[in-house]
Coordinates of C-alpha atoms in Angstrom, one line a residue:
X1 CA -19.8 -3.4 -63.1
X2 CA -21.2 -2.5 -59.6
X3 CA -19.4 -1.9 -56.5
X4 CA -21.6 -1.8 -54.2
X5 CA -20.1 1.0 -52.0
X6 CA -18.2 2.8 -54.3
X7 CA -21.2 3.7 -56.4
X8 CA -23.5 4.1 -53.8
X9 CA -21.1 7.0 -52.6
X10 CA -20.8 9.2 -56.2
X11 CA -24.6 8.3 -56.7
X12 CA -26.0 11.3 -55.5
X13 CA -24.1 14.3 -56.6
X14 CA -24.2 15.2 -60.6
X15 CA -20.3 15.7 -61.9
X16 CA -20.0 19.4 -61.3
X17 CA -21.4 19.4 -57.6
X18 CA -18.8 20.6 -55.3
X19 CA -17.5 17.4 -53.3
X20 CA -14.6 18.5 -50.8
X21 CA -12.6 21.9 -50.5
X22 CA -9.4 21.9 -48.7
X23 CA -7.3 25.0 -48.0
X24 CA -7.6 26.7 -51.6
X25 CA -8.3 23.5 -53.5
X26 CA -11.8 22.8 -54.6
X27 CA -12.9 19.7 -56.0
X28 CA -16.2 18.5 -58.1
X29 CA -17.6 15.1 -57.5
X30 CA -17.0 14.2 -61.0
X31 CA -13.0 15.4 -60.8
X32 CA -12.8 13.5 -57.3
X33 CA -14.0 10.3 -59.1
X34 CA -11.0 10.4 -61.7
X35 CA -8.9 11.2 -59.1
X36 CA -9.8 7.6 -58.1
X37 CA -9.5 6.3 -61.3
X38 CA -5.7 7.6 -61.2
X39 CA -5.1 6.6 -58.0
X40 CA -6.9 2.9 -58.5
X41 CA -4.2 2.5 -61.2
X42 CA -1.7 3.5 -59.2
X43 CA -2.8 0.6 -56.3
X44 CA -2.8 -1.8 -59.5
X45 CA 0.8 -0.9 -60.6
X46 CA 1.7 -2.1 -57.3
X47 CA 0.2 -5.5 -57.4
X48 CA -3.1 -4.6 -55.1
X49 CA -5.4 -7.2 -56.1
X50 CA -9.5 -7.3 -55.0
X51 CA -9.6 -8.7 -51.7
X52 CA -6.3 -7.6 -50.5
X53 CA -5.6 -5.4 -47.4
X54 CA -4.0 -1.7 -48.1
X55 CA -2.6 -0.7 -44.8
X56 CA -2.7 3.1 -44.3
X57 CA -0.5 4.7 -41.7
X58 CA -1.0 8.5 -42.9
X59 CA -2.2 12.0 -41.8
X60 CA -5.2 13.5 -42.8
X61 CA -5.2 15.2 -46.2
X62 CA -7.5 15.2 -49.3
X63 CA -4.9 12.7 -50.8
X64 CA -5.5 10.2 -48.4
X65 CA -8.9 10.6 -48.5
X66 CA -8.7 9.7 -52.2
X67 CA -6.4 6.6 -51.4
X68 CA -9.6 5.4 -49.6
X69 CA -11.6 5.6 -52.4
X70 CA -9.5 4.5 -54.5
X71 CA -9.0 1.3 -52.6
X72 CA -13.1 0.6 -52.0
X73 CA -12.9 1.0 -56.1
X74 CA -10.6 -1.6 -56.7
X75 CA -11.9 -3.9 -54.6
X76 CA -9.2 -4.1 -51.7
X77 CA -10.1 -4.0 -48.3
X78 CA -8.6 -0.6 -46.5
X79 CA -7.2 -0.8 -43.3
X80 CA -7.0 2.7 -41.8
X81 CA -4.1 2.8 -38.5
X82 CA -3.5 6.0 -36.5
X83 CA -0.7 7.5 -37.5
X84 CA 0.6 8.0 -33.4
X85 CA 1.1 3.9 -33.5
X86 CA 4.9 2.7 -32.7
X87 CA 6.0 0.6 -34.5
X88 CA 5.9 -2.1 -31.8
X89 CA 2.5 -1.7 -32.0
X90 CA 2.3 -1.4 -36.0
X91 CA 3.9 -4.7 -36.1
X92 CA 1.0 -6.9 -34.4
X93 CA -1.5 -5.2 -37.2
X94 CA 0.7 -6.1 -39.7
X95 CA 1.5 -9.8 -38.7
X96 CA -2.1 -10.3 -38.2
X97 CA -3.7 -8.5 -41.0
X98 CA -1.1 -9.1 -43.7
X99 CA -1.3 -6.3 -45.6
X100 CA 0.0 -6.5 -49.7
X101 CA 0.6 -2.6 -49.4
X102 CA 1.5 -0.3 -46.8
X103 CA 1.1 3.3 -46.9
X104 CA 2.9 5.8 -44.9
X105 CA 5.1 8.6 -44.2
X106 CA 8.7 8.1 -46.7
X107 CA 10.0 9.8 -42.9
X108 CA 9.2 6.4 -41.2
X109 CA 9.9 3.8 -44.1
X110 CA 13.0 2.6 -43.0
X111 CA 11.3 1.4 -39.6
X112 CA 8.1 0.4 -41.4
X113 CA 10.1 -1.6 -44.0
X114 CA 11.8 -3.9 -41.1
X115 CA 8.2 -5.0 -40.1
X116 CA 6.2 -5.1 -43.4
X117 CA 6.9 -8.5 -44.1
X118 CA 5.9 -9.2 -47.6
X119 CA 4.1 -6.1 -48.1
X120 CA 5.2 -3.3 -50.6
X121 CA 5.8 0.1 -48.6
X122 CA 4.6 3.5 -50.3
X123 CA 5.3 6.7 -49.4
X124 CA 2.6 9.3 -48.6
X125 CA 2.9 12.3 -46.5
X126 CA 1.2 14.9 -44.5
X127 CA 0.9 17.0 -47.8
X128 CA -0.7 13.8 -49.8
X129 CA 2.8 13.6 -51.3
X130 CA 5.0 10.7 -51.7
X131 CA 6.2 7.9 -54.3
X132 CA 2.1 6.8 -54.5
X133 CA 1.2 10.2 -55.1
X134 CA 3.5 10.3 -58.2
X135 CA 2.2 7.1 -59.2
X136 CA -0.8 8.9 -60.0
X137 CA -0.2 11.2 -62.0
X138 CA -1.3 9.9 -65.1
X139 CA -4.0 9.1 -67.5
X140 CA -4.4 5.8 -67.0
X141 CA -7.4 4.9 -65.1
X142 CA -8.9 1.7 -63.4
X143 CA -12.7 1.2 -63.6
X144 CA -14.1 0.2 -60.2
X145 CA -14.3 -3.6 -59.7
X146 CA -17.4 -5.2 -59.3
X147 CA -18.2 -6.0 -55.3
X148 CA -21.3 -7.2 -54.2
X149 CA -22.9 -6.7 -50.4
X150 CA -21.4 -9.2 -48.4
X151 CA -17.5 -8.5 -49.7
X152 CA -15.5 -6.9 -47.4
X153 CA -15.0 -3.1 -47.6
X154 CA -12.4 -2.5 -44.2
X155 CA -10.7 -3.8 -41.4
X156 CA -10.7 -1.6 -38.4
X157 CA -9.0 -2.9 -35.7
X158 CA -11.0 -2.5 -31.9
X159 CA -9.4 -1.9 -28.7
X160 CA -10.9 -4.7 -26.1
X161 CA -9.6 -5.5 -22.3
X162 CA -8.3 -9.0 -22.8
X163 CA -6.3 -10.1 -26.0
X164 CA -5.0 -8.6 -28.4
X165 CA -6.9 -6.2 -30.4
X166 CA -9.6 -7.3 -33.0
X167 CA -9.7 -6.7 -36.5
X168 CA -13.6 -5.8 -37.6
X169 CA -14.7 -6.9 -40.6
X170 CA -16.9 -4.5 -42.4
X171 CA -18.7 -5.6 -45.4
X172 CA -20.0 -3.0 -48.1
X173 CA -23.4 -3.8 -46.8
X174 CA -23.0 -2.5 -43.7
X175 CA -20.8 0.7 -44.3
X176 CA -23.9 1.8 -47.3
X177 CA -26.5 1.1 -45.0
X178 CA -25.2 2.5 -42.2
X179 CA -25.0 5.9 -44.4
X180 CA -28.0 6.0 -46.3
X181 CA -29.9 5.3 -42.9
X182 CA -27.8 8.6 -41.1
X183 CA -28.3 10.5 -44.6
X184 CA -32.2 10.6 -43.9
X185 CA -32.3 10.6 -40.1
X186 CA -30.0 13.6 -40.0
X187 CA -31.4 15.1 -43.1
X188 CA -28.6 15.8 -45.3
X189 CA -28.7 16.7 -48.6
X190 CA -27.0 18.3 -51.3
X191 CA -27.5 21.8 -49.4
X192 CA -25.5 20.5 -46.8
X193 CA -21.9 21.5 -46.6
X194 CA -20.3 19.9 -43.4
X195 CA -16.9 20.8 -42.0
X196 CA -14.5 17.7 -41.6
X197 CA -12.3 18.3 -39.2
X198 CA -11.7 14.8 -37.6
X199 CA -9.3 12.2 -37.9
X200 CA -9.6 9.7 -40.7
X201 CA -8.0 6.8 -38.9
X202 CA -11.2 6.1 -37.2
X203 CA -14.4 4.9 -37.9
X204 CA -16.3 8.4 -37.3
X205 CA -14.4 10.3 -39.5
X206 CA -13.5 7.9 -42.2
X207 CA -17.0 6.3 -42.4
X208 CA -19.8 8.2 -40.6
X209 CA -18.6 12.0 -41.3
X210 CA -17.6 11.3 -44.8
X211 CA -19.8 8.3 -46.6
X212 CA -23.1 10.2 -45.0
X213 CA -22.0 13.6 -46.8
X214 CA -21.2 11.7 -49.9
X215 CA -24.3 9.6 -50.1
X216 CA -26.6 13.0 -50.1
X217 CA -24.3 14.6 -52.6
X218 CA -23.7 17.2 -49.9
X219 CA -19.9 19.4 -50.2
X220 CA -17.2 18.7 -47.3
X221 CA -15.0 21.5 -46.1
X222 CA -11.8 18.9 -45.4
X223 CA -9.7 20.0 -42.4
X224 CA -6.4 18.3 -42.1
X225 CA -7.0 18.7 -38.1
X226 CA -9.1 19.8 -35.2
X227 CA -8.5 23.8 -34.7
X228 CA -11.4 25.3 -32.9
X229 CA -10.4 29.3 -34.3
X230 CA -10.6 27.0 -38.4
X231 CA -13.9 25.6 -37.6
X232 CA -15.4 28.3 -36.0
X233 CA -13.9 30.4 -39.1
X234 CA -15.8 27.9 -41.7
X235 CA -19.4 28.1 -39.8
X236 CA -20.6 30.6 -42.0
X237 CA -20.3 28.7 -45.0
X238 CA -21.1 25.5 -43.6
X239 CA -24.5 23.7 -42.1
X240 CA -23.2 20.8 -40.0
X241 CA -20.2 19.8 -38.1
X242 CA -19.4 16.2 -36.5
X243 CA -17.3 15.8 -33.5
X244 CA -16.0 14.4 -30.1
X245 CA -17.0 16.0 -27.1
X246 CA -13.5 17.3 -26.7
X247 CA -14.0 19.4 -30.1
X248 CA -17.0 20.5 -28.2
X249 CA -15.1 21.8 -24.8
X250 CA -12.6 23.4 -26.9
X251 CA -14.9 25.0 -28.8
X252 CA -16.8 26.3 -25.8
X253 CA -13.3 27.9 -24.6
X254 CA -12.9 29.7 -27.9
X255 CA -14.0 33.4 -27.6
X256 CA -15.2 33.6 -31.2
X257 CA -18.3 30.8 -30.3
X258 CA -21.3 32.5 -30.5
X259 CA -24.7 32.2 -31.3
X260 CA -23.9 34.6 -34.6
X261 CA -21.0 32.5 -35.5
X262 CA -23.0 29.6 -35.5
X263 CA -26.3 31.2 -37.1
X264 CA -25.9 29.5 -40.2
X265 CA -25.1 25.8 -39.1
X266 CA -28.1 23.4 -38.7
X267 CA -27.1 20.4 -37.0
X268 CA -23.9 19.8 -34.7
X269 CA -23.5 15.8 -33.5
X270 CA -21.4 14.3 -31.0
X271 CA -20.4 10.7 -30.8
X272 CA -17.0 8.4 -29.8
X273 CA -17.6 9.3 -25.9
X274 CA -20.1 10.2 -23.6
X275 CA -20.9 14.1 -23.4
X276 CA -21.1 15.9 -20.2
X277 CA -24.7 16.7 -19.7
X278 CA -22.9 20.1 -18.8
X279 CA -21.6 20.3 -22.3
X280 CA -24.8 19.7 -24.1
X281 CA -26.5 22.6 -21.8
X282 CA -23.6 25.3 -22.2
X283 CA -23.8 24.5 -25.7
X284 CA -27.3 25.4 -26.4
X285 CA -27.1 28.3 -24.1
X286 CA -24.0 29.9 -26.0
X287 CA -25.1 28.9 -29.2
X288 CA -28.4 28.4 -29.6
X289 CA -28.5 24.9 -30.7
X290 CA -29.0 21.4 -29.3
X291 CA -26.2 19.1 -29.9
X292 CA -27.3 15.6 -31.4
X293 CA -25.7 12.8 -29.9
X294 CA -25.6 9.1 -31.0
X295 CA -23.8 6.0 -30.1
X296 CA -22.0 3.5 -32.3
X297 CA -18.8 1.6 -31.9
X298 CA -16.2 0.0 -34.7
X299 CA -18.2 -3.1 -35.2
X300 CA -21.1 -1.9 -35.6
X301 CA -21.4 1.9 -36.8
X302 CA -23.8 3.9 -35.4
X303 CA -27.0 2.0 -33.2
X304 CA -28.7 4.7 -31.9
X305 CA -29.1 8.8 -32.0
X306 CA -31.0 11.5 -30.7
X307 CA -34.1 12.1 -32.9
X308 CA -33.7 15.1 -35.7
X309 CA -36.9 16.8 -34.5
X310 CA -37.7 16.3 -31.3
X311 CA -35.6 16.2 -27.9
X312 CA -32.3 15.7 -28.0
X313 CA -31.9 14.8 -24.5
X314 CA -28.5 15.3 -22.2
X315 CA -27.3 12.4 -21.3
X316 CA -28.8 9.6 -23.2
X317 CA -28.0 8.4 -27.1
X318 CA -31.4 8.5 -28.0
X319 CA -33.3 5.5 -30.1
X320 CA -32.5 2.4 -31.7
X321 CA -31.9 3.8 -36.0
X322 CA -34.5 2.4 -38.2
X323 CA -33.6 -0.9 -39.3
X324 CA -31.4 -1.8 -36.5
X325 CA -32.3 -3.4 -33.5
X326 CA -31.5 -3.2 -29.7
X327 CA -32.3 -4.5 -26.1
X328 CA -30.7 -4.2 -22.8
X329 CA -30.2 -7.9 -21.8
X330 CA -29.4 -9.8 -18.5
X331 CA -25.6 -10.2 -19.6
X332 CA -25.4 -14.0 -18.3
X333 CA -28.4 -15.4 -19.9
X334 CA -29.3 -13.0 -22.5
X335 CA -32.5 -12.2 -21.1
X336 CA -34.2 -9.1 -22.1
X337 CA -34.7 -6.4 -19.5
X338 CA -37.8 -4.5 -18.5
X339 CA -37.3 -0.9 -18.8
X340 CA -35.2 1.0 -16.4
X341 CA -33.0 -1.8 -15.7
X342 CA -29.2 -1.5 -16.2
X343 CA -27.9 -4.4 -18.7
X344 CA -25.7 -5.7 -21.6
X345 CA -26.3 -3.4 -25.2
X346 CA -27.0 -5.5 -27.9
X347 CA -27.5 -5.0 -31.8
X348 CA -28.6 -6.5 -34.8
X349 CA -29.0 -5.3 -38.1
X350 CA -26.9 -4.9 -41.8
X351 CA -24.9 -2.1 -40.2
X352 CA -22.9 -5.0 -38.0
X353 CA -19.5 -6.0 -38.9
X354 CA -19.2 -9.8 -40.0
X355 CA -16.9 -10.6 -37.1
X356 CA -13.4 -10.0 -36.2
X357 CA -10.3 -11.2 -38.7
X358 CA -9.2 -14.5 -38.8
X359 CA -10.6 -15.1 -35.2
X360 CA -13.8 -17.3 -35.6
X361 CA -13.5 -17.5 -31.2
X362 CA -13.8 -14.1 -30.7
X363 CA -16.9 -13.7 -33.7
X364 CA -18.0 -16.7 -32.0
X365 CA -18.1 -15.0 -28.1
X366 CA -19.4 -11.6 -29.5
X367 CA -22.9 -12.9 -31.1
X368 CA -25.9 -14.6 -29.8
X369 CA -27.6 -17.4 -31.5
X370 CA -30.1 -15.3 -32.6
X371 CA -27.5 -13.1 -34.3
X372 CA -27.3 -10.3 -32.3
X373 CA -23.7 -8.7 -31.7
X374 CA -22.8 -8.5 -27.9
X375 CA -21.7 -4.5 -27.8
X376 CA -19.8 -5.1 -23.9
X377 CA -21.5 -2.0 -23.1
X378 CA -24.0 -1.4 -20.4
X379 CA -27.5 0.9 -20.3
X380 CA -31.1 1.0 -20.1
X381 CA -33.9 2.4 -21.8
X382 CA -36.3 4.7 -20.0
X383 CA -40.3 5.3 -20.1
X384 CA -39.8 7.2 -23.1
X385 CA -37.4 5.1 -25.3
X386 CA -33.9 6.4 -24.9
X387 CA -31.0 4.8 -24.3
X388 CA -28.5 6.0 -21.9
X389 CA -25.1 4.1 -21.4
X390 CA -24.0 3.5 -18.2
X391 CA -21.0 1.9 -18.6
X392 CA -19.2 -0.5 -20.0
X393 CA -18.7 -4.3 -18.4
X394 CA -15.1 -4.4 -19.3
X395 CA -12.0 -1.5 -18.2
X396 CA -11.6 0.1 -21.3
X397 CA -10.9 3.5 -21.2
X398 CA -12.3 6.2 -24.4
X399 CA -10.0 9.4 -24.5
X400 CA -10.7 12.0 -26.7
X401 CA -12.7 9.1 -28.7
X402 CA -10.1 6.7 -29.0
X403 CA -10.0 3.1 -27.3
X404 CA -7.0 2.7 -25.4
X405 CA -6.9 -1.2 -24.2
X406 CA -6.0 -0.7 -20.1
X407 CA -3.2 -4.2 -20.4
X408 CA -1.3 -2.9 -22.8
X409 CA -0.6 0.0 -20.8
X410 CA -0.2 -2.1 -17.5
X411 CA 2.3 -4.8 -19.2
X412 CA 4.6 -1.8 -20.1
X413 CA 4.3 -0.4 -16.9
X414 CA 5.3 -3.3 -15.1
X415 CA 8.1 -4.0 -16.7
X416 CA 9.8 -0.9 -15.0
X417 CA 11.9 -1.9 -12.2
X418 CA 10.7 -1.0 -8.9
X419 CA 6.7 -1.3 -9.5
X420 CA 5.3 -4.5 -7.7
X421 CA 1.9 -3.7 -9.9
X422 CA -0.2 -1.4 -11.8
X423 CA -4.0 -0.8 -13.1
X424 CA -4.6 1.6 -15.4
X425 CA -8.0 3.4 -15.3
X426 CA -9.9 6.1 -17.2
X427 CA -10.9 9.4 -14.7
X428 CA -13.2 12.1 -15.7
X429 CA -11.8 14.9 -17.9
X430 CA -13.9 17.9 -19.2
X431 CA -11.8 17.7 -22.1
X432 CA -10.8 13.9 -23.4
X433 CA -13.9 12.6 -21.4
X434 CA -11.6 10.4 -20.0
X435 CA -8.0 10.5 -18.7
X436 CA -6.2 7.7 -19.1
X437 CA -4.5 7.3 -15.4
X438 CA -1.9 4.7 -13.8
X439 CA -1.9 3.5 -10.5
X440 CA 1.1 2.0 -9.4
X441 CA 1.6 0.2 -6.4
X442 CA 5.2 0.0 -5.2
X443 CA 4.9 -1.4 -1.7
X444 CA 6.3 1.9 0.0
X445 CA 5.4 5.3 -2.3
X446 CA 7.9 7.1 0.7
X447 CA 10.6 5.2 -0.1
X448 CA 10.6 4.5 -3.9
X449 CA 13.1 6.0 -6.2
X450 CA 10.4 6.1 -9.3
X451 CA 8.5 9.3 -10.1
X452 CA 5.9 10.3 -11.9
X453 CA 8.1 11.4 -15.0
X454 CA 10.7 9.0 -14.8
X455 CA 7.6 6.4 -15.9
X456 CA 6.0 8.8 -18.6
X457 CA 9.4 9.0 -20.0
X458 CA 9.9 5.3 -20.9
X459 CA 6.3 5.2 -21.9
X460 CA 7.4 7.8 -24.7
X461 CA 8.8 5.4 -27.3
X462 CA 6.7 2.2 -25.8
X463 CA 3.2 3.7 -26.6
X464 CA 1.5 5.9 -28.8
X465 CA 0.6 8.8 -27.2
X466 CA -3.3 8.9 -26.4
X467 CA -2.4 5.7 -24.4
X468 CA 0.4 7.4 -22.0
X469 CA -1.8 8.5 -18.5
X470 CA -2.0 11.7 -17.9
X471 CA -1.1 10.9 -14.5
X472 CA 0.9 7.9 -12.5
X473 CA -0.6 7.6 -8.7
X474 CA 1.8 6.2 -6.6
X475 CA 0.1 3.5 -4.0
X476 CA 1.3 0.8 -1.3
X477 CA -0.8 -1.9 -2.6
X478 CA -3.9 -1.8 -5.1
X479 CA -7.3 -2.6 -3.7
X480 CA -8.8 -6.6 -4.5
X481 CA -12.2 -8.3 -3.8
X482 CA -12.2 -11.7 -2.0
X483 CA -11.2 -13.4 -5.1
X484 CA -8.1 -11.4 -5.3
X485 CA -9.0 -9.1 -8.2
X486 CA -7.8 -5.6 -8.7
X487 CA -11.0 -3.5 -7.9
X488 CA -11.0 -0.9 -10.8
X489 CA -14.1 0.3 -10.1
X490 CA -12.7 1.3 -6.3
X491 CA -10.0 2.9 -7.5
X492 CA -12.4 5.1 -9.7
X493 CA -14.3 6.4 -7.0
X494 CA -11.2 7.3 -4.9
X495 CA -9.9 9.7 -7.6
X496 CA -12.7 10.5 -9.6
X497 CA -12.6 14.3 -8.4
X498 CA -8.8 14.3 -10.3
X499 CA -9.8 14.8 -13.6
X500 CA -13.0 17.7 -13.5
X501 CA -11.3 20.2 -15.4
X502 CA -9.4 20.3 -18.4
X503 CA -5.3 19.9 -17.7

């Protein structure tokens, strides 16, 4: 039987091909696919049938990894959720998505059991040990289960700026394509060995680092977490690295950098947030090489990157990827734009998610008739072809690569006595690329008996982490337009020189 992802992934590589190494563990491609098996079994002992969800609340580690895979092989549908989520915020996935299995720390079952509804909970933990690890340890083994194209493969859930957040359907279609299109644009191969060293909650590290390595049979140095002294350490041995532009600043602050250190690497991208055009230069000047950046987003995967051979130009994402298709459109009518011109970023092609779970209005506001999926970012293309992003037609902030949805933030905030009303907005920061920032307006910032720290600290159990502000600005009244809305954009420029260096 065929699964269409699955196989496409262990295609490449003959059995004894390194796959991943992590720590002092090394594993072939053919001893990674029993693992699998073992762990596909497992998932069935529990009652995961095709089509259902697996909800993964776990660290990195070469066990969950495997869970992944072994979730794609039965057929499930893997629902990957950052392990800094509350469980406040855990409990809307879970309503909505419905998961038949959760998976998580055995610290945090007792909390994750009271939400979990019908779901089974499973312990794994940072070490890729738990109750599901020892369920598979064994020699039984589950074949993979036939799935073809248009079945779904994951539900990632996207941060927008009204609403709740959106579950994105992604079909195997669109996950292989996405790869074997990356695979031959970046020119990986079996050579290749490519350190891993981000998070496998998200999109780029679960899909784009990890299914392009796989689908050119290439080897993955696994790193349970960004270190800059580890990655720098494991250059030598490598030829690629993928990464945010805050693994890039921190990189650039490491002493051991070099252009020696990084004289065996080929190819270093960038992607989940704009990089400083500062970056990209200090990069090339300390190192030697031109980081490749590219754009892409949950629903969709990657759109667009700077070409392989030619300029990889500061600044802007480069072109549309073969087989996908994009335009800069007049956001009201749909209109395509002449070149230069600042609009709405659209897509179409088999790397786009099949809409958003269980909400047809939202799949039904997010594509045109002529099928093309309505990104909410802005740009325009220049003389040449590439596209640079502007901006993005809604508030939401991107820190350190991660969408953090600017009402959430504001509805816990003003539930705190003593704030009349808040905004939260994303700053400038050398390091996260954006800062996520509070403005609170309290009618008289001399008089008020809130501070700064007294907010952060009832944020602390509210909120996971990467969506606390680095900073709470105290304010008499927040700026409106005629209409009477908050003027986000004003309050940018007034402290945009806040956040141009790293905290």
């Amino acid at each position: 039987m065929r699964n269409h992802l699955f196989n496409a992934l262990f295609a490449a590589a003959p059995p004894e091909a390194v796959a991943i190494r992590h720590d002092d563990r090394l594993l072939a491609y053919g001893e990674l696919e029993l693992e699998t098996a073992r762990w596909a079994q497992a998932l069935e002992s529990l009652n995961v049938q095709p089509g259902d969800r697996v909800a993964a609340q776990v660290e990195k580690s070469l066990e969950s990894l495997i869970l992944y895979l072994a979730t794609i092989r039965i057929g499930a549908v893997y629902l990957p959720l950052n392990p800094a989520y509350t469980l406040a915020e855990l409990a809307y996935f879970v309503g909505d998505a419905e998961p038949a299995l959760m998976v998580c720390d055995p610290a945090h079952m007792p909390g994750v059991e009271k939400i979990a509804g019908s779901a089974e909970v499973v312990g794994l933990n940072a070490e890729g040990r738990g109750e599901l690890y020892d369920l598979a340890q064994t020699n039984l083994v589950s074949p993979p289960v036939s799935r073809a194209p248009e079945d779904l493969a994951a539900i990632c859930y996207t941060s927008g700026t009204t609403g709740r957040s959106k579950g994105a359907m992604l079909t195997h279609r669109a996950l292989e394509s996405n790869a074997t299109t990356l695979k031959a644009l970046w020119r990986f191969t079996e050579a290749d060995v490519l350190i891993h060293a981000l998070p496998t909650y998200h999109v780029h590290g679960l899909f784009v680092a990890t299914h392009t390595a796989m689908m050119a049979g290439a080897s993955i140095i696994l790193q349970s977490r960004f270190d800059p002294g580890a990655v720098i350490a494991a250059m030598p041995r490598a030829t690629a690295l993928m990464g945010v532009p805050t693994h890039y600043t921190r990189l650039l602050a490491h002493p051991a950098l070099s252009r020696q250190s990084a004289a065996d690497m080929r190819l270093f991208v960038s992607g989940s947030a704009p990089l400083l055009a500062q970056t990209h230069q200090a990069w090339r000047e300390r190192t030697g090489h031109a980081i490749l950046e590219r754009y892409g987003m949950t629903e969709t995967g990657m759109n667009a990157s700077n070409p392989y051979d030619h300029e990889r130009r500061a600044g802007t994402v480069g072109f549309p990827l073969p087989g996908v298709e994009l335009r800069v459109v007049r956001e009201e009518t749909g209109e395509p734009l002449p070149v230069g011109e600042i609009g709405g970023i659209e897509v179409r092609g088999p790397n786009v998610c099949a809409g958003y779970w269980r909400n047809p209005e939202k799949t039904a506001e997010a594509f045109r008739s002529d099928g093309f999926f309505v990104t909410g970012d802005l740009g325009r293309f220049d003389e040449d072809g590439y596209l640079t992003i502007v901006g993005r037609d809604k508030d939401l902030v991107i820190t350190g690569g991660l969408n953090v949805y600017p009402k959430e933030v504001e509805t816990e905030i003003d539930a705190i006595d003593g704030v009349v009303e808040c905004a939260v907005i994303g700053l400038p920061h050398a390091d996260f690329g954006e800062a996520v920032t509070a403005v609170v307006a309290v009618g008289s910032p001399e008089v008020t008996s809130l501070t700064e720290g007294a907010i952060l600290e009832r944020l602390e159990d509210r909120l996971a982490r990467f969506k606390q502000p680095k900073r709470v600005l105290f304010v008499a009244d927040l700026p409106r337009n005629a209409m009477g809305k908050v003027q986000k954009a004003k309050l940018r420029e007034t402290y945009a020189g806040l956040y141009l260096a790293a905290s």
